[in-house]
PDB file of C-alpha atoms in Angstrom:
ATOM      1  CA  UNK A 487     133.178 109.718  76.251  1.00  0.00           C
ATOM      2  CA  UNK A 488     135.713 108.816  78.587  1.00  0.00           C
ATOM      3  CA  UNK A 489     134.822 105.534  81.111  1.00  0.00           C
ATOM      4  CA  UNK A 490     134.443 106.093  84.730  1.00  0.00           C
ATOM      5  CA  UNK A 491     137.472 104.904  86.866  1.00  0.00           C
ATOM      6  CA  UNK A 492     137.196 101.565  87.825  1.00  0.00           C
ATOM      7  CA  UNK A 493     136.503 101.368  91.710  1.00  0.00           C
ATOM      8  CA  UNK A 494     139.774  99.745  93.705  1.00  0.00           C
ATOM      9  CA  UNK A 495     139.055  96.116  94.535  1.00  0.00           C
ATOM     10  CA  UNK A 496     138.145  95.700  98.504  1.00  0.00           C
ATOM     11  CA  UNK A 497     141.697  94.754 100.278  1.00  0.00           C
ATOM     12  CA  UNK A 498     141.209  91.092 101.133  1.00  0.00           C
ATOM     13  CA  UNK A 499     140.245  90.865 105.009  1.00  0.00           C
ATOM     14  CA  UNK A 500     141.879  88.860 108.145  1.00  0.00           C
ATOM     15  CA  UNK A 501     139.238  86.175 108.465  1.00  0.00           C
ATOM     16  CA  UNK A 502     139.864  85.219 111.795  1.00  0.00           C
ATOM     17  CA  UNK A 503     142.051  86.402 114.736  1.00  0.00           C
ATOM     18  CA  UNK A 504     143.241  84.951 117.536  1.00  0.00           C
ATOM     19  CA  UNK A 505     144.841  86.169 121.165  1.00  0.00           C
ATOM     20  CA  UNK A 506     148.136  87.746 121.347  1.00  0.00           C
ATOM     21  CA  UNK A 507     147.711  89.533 117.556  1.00  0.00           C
ATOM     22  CA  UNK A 508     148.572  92.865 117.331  1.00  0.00           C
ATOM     23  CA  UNK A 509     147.129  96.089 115.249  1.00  0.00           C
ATOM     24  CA  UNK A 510     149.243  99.044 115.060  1.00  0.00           C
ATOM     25  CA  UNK A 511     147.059 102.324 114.211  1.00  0.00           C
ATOM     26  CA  UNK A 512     148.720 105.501 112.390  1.00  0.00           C
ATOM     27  CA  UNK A 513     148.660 107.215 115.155  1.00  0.00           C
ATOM     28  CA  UNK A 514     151.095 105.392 117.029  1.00  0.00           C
ATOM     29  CA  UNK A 515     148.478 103.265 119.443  1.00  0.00           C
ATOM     30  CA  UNK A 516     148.751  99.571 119.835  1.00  0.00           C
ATOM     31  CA  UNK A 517     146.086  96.889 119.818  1.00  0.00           C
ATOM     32  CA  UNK A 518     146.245  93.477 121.889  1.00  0.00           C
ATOM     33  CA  UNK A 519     144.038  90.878 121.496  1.00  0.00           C
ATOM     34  CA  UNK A 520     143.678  89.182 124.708  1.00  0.00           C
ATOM     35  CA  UNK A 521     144.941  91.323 126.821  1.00  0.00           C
ATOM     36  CA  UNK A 522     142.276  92.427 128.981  1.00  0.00           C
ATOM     37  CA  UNK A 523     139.565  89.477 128.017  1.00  0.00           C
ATOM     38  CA  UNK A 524     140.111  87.102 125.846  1.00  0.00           C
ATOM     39  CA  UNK A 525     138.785  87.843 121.776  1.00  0.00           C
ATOM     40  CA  UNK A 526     138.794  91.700 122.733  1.00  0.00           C
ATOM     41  CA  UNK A 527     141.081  94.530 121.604  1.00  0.00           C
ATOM     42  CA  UNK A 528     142.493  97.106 123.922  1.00  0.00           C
ATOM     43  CA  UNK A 529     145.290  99.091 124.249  1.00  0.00           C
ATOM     44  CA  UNK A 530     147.804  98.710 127.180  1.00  0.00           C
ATOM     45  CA  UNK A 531     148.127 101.398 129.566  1.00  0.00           C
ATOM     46  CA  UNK A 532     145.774 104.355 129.367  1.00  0.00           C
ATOM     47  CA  UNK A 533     142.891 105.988 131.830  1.00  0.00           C
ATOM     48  CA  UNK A 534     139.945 104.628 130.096  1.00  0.00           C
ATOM     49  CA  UNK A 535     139.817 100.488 129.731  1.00  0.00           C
ATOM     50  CA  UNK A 536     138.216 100.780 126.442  1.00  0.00           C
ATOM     51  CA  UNK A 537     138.071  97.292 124.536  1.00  0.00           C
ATOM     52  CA  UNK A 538     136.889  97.334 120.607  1.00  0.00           C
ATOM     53  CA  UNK A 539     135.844  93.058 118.358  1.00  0.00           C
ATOM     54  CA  UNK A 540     136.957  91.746 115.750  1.00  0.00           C
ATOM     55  CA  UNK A 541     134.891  93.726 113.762  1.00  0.00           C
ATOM     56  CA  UNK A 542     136.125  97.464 114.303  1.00  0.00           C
ATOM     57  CA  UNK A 543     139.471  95.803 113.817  1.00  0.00           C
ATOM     58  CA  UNK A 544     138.653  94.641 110.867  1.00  0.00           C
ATOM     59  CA  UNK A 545     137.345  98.597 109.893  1.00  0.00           C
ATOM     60  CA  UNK A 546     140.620  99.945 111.017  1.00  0.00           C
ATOM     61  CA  UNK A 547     142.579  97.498 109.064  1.00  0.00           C
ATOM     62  CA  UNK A 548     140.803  99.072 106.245  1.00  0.00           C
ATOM     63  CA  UNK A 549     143.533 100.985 103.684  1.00  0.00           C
ATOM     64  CA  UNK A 550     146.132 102.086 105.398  1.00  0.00           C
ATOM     65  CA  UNK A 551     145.119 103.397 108.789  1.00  0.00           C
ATOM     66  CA  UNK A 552     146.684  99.792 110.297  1.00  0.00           C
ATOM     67  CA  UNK A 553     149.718  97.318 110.233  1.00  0.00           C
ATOM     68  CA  UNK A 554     147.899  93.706 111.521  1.00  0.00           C
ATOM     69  CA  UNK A 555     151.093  91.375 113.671  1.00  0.00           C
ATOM     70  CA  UNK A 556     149.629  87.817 114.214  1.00  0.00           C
ATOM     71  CA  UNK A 557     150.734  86.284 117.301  1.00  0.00           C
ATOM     72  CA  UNK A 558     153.571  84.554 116.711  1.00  0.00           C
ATOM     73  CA  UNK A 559     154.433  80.741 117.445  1.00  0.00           C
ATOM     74  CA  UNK A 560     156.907  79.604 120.099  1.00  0.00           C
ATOM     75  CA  UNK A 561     159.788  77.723 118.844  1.00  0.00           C
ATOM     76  CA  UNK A 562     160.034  75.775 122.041  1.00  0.00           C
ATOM     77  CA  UNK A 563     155.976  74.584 121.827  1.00  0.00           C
ATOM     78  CA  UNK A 564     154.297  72.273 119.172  1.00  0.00           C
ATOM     79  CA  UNK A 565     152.350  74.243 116.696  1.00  0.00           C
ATOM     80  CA  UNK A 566     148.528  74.711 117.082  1.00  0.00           C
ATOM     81  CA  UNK A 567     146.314  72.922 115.296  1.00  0.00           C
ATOM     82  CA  UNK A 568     146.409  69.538 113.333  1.00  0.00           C
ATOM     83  CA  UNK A 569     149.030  68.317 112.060  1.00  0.00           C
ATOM     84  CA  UNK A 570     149.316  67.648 107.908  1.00  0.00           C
ATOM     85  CA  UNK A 571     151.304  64.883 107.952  1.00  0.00           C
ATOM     86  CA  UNK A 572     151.125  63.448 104.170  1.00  0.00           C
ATOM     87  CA  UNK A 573     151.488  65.032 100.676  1.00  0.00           C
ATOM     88  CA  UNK A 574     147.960  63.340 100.050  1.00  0.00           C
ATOM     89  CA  UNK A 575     146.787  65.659 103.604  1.00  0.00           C
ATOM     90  CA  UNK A 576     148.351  69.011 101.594  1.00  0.00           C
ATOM     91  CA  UNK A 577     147.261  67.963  98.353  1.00  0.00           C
ATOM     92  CA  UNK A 578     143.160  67.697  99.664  1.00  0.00           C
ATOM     93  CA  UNK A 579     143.916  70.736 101.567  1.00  0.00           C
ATOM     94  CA  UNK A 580     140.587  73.200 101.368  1.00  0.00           C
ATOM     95  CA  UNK A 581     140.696  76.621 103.070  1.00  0.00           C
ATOM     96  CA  UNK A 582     137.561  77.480 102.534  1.00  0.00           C
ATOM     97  CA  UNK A 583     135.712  79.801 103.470  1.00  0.00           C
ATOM     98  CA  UNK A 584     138.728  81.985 103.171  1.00  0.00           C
ATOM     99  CA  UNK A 585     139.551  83.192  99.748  1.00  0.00           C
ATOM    100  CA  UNK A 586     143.298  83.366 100.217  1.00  0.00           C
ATOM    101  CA  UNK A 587     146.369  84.204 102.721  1.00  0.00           C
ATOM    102  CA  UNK A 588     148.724  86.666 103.628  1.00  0.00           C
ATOM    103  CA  UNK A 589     152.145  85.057 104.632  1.00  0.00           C
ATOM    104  CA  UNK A 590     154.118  85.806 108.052  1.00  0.00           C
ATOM    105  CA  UNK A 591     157.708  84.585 108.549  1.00  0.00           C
ATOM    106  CA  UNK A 592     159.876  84.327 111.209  1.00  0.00           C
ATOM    107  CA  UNK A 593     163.427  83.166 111.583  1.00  0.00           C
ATOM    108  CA  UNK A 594     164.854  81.615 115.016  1.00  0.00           C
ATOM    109  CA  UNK A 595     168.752  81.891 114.672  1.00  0.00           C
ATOM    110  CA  UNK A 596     171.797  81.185 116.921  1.00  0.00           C
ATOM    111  CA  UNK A 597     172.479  84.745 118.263  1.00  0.00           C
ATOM    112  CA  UNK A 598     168.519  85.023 118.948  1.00  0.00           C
ATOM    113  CA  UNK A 599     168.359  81.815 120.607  1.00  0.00           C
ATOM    114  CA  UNK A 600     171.221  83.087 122.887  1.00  0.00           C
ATOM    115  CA  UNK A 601     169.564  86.602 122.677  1.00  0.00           C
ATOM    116  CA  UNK A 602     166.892  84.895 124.551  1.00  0.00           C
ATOM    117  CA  UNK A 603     164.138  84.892 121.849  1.00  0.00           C
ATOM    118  CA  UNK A 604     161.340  82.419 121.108  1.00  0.00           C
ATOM    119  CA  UNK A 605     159.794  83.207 118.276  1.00  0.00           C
ATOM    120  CA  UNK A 606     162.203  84.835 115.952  1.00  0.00           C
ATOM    121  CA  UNK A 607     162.644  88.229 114.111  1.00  0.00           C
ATOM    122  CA  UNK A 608     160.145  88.804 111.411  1.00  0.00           C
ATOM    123  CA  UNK A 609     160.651  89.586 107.688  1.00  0.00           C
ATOM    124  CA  UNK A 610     158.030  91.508 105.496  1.00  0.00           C
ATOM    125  CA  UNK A 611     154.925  89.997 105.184  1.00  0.00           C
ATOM    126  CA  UNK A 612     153.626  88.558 101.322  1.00  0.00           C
ATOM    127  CA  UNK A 613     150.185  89.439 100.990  1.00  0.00           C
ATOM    128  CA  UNK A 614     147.768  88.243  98.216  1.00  0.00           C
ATOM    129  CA  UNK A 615     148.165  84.451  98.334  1.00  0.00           C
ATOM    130  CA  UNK A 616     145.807  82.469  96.171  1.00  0.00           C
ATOM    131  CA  UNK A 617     144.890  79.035  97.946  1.00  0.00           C
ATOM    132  CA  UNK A 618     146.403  77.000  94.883  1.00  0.00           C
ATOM    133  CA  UNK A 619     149.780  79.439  95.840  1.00  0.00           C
ATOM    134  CA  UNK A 620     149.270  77.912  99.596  1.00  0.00           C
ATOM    135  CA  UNK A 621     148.740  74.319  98.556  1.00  0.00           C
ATOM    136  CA  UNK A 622     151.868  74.572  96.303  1.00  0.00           C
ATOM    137  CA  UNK A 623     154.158  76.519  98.755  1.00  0.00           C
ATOM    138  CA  UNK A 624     153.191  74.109 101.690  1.00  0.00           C
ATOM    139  CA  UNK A 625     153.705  70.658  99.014  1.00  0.00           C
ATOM    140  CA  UNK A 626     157.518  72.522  98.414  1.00  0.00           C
ATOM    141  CA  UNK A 627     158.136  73.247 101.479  1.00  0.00           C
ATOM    142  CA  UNK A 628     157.402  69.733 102.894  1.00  0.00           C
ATOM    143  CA  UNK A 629     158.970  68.212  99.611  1.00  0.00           C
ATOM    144  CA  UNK A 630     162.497  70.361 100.788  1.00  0.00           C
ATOM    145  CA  UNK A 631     162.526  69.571 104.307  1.00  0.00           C
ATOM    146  CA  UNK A 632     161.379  66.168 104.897  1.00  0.00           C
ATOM    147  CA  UNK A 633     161.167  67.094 108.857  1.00  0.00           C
ATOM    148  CA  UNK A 634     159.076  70.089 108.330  1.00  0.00           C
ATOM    149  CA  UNK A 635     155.899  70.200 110.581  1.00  0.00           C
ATOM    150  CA  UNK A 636     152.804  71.794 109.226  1.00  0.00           C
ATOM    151  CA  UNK A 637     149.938  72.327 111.008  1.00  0.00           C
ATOM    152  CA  UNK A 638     146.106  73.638 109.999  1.00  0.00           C
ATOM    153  CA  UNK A 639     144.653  75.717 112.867  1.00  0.00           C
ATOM    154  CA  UNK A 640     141.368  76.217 111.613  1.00  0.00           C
ATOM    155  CA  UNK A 641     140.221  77.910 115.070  1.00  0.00           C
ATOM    156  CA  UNK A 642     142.226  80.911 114.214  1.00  0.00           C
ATOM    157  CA  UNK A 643     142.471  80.976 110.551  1.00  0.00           C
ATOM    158  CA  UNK A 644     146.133  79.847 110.314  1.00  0.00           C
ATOM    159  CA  UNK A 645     148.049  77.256 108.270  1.00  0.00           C
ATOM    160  CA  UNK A 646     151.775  77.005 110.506  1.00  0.00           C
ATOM    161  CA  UNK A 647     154.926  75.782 109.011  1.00  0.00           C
ATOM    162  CA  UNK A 648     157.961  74.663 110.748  1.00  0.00           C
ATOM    163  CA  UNK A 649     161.234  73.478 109.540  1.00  0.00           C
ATOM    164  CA  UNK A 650     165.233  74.392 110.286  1.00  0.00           C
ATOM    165  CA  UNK A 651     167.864  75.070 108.159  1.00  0.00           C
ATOM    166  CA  UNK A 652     171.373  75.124 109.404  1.00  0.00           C
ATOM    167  CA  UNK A 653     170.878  76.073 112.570  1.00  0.00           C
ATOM    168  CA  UNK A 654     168.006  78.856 111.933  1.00  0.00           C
ATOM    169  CA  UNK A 655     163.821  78.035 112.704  1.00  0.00           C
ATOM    170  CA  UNK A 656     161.755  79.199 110.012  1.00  0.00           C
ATOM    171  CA  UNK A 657     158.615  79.655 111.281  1.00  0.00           C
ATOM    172  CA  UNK A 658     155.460  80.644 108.371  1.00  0.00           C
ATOM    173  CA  UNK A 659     152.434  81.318 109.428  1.00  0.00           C
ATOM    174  CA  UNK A 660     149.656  82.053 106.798  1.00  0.00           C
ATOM    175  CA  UNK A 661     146.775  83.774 107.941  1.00  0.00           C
ATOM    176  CA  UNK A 662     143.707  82.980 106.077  1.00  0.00           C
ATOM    177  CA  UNK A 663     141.597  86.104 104.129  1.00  0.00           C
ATOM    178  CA  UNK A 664     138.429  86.736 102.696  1.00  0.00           C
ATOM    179  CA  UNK A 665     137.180  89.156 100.117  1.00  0.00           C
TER     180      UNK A 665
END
């Protein structure tokens, strides 16, 4: 008797959103939160104002029908949130009731500066963060870059992190998941 296949483990969920994040569907539409009322979804444009929560994002974020954008921190503002200013602050660090984090970067260089950007261009996302991999990339990042500012926006589900090399911004933003 052969077993039955194992059922695929439920991809980990955004636990919370915030304005100015962006959901692109597979059929080429694009969701703003914020951009009609504030903690609704709609799409820019179009006859009908239609306006979807948190929660049928959450459903189309679901396999592969959607590519989730979080809203993305100006290099010229203080980050949201409050600041985690010791090692003792990242070591006590609790995340809860999130389960883990997907990782966001952005990097702020010369020619974008000039270019006229704020936030940066963004590289792939790392999904599938445990909280111990949080706690130990925020502890090495801060232990690196002694000016680094990290910040714990528990509003929105985010843990921001700050610090230049050179003359380029690196800006991470980890957006807290649940199961």
């Amino acid at each position: 008797m052969t077993p039955a296949p194992a059922s695929p483990a439920a991809a980990p969920t955004v636990w919370r959103f915030a304005d100015h994040d962006t959901v692109r569907t597979r059929d080429g539409r694009t969701w703003y939160r914020g951009l009609r009322h504030t903690q609704r979804w709609a799409v820019p444009g179009g006859d009908t104002p239609a306006e979807i929560d948190d929660d049928a994002v959450r459903d189309l974020l679901t396999g592969t029908r959607a590519v989730f954008a979080p809203a993305r921190p100006d290099a010229y503002k203080p980050l949201p949130g409050h600041r985690l200013e010791t090692g003792e602050d990242l070591r006590l660090l609790d995340i809860r009731p999130a389960t883990g984090a997907a990782l966001h970067r952005c990097v702020l260089d010369r020619l974008g500066a000039l270019a006229g950007l704020t936030t940066g261009s963004t590289l792939p996302p790392v999904p599938g963060l445990r909280p111990a991999d949080v706690r130990t990339s925020l502890q090495g990042t801060a232990r690196r870059y002694r000016a680094a500012r990290i910040t714990l926006d528990r509003a929105h589900g985010r843990i921001h992190a700050r610090y230049a090399i050179a003359h380029t911004l690196h800006t991470h933003t980890y957006i807290l998941t649940t199961a």
